[in-house]
PDB file of C-alpha atoms in Angstrom:
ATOM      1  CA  UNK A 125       1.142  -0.714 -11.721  1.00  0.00           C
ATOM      2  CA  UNK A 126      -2.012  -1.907 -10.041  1.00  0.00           C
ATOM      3  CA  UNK A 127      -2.476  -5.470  -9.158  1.00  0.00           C
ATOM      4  CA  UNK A 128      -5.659  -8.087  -8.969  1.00  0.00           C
ATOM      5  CA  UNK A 129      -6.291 -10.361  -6.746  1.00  0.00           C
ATOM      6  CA  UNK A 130      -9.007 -12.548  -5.739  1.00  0.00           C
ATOM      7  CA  UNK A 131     -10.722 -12.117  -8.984  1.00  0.00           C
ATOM      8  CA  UNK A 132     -14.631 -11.793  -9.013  1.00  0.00           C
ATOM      9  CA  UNK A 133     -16.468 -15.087  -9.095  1.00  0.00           C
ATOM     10  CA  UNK A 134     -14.210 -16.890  -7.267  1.00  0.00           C
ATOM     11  CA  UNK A 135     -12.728 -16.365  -3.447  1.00  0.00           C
ATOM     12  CA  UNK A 136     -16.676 -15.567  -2.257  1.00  0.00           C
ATOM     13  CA  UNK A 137     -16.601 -12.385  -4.259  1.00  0.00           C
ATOM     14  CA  UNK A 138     -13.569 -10.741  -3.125  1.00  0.00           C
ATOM     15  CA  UNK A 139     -11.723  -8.359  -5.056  1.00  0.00           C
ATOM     16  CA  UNK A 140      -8.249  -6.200  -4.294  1.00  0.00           C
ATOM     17  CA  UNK A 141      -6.143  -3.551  -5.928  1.00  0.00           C
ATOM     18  CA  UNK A 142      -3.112  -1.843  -4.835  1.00  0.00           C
ATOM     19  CA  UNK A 143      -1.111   0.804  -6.258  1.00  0.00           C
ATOM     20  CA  UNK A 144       1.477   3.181  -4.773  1.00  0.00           C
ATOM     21  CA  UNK A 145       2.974   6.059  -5.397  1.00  0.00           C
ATOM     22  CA  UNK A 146       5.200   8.932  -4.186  1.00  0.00           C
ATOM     23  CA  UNK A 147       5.355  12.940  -4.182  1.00  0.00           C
ATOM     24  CA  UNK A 148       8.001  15.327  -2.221  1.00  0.00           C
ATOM     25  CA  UNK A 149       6.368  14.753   1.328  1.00  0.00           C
ATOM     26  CA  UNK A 150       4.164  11.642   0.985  1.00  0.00           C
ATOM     27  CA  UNK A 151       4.585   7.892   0.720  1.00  0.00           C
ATOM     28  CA  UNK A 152       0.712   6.385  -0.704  1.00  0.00           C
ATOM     29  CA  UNK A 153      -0.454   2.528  -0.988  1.00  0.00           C
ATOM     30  CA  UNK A 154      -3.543   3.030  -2.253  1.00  0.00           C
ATOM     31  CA  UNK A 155      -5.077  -0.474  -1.603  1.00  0.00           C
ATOM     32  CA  UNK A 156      -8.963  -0.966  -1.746  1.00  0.00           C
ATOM     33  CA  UNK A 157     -10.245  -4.418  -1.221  1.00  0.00           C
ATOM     34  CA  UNK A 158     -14.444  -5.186  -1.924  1.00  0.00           C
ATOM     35  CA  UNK A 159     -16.285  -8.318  -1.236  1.00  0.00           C
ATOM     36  CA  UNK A 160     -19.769  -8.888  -3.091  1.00  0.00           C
ATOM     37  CA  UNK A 161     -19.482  -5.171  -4.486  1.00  0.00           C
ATOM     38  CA  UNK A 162     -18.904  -3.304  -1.309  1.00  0.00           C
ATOM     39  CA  UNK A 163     -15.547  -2.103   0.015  1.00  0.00           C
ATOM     40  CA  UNK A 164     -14.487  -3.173   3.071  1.00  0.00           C
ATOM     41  CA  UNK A 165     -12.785  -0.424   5.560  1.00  0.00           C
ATOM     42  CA  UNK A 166      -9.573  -1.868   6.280  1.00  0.00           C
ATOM     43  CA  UNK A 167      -8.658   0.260   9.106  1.00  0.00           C
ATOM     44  CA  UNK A 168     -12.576  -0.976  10.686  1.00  0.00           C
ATOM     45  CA  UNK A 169     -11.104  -4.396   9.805  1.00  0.00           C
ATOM     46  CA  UNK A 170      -7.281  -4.026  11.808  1.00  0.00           C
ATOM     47  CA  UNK A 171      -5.279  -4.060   8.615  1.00  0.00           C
ATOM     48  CA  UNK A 172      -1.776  -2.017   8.709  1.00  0.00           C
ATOM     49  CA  UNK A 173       0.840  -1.190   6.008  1.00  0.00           C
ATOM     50  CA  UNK A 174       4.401  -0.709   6.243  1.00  0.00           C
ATOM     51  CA  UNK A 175       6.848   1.618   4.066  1.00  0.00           C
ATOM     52  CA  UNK A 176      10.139   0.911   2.773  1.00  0.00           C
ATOM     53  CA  UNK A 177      12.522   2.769   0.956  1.00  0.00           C
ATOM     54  CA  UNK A 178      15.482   1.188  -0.533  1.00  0.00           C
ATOM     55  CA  UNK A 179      14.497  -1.589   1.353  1.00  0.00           C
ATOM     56  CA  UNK A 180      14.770   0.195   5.031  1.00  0.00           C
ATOM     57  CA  UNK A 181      11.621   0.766   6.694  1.00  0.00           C
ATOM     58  CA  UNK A 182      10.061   3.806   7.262  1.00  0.00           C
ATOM     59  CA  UNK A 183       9.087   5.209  10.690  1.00  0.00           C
ATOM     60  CA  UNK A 184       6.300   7.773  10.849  1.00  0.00           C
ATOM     61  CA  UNK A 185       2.711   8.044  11.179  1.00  0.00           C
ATOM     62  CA  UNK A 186       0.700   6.187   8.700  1.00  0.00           C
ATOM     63  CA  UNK A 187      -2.945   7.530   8.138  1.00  0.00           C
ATOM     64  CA  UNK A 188      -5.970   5.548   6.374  1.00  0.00           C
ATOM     65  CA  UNK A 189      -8.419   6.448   4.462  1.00  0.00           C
ATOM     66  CA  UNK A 190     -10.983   4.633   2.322  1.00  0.00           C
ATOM     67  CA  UNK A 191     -11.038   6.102  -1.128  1.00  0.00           C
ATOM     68  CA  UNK A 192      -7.705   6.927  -0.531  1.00  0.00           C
ATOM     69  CA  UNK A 193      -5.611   4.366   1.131  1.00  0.00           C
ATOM     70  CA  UNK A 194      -2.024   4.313   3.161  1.00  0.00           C
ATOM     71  CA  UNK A 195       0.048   7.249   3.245  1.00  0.00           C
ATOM     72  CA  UNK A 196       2.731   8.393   5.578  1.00  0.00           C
ATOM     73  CA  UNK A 197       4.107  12.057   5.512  1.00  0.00           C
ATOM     74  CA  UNK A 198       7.807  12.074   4.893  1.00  0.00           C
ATOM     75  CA  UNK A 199      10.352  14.721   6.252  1.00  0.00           C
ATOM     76  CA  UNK A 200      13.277  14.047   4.507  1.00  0.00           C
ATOM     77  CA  UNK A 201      12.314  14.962   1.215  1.00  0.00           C
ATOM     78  CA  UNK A 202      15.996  14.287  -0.230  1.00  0.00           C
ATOM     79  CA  UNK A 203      15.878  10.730   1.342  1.00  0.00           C
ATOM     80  CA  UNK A 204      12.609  10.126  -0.773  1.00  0.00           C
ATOM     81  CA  UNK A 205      13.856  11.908  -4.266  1.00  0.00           C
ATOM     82  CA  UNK A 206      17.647   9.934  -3.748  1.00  0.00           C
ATOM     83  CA  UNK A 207      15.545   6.253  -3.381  1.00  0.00           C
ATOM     84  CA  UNK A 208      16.236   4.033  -5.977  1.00  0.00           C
ATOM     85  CA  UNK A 209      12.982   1.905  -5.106  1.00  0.00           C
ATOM     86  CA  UNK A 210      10.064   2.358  -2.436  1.00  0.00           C
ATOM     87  CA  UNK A 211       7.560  -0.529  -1.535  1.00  0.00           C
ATOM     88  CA  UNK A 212       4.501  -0.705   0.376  1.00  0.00           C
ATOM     89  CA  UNK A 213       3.602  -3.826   2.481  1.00  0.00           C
ATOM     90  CA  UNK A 214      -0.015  -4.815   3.413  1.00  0.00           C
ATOM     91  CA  UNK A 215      -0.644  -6.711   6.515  1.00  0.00           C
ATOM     92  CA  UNK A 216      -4.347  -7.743   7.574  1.00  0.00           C
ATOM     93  CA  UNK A 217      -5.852  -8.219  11.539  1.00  0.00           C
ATOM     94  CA  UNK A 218      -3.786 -10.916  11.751  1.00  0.00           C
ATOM     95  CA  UNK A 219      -0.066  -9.558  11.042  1.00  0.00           C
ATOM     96  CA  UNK A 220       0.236 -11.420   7.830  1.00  0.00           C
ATOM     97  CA  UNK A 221       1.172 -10.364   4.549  1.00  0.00           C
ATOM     98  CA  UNK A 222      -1.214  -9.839   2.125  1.00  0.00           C
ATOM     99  CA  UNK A 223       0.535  -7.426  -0.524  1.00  0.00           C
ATOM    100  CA  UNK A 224       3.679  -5.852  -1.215  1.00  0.00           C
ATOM    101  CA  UNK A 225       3.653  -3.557  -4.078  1.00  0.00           C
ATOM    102  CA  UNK A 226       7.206  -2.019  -5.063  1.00  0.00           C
ATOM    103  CA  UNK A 227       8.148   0.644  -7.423  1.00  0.00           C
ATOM    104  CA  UNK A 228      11.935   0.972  -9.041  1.00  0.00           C
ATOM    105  CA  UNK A 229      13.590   4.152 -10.919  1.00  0.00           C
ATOM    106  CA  UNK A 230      14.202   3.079 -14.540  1.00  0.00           C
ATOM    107  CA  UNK A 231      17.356   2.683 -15.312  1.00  0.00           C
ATOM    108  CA  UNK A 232      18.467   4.772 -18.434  1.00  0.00           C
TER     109      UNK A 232
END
């Protein structure tokens, strides 16, 4: 699920969108933000994210990269295939929070 904000036109031209996902060894927020057209380097501009899974947080290494976003390597891959729900939180320069974006198993 990818989510909007700050729609064009209005908030002096910025625009977000944030999705995450999940594989065997990695934990990804992909989160791009542009103003006027051009996207901003959030690492350039002291943004962080944060990783939870089943609501505990996650401690590891989190890398950035622009086309790419958050991700942190995992190495309990049974801890990540056993969570019932993983979230990402975006924080900018500031330590606020500026997104969460959370992802739940279906239940059947």
């Amino acid at each position: 699920m990818a989510v909007q904000c700050y729609p064009a036109g209005k908030y002096h031209g910025f625009y977000m969108s944030a999705d995450i996902s999940k594989n065997k060894k990695l934990l990804m927020c992909n989160i791009q933000v542009y103003k006027t057209g051009s996207q901003i380097d959030l690492k350039k501009a002291g943004w962080t994210a944060e990783f939870f899974l089943d609501g505990e947080k996650q401690e590891g290494t989190i890398k950035y990269k622009k086309k790419a976003g958050f991700a942190m390597a995992i190495t309990d891959a049974a801890k990540v295939k056993g969570a019932e729900c993983f979230s990402c939180t975006l924080h900018d320069s500031e330590g606020s929070q500026v997104q969460e974006e959370k992802k739940c198993k279906e239940e059947k």
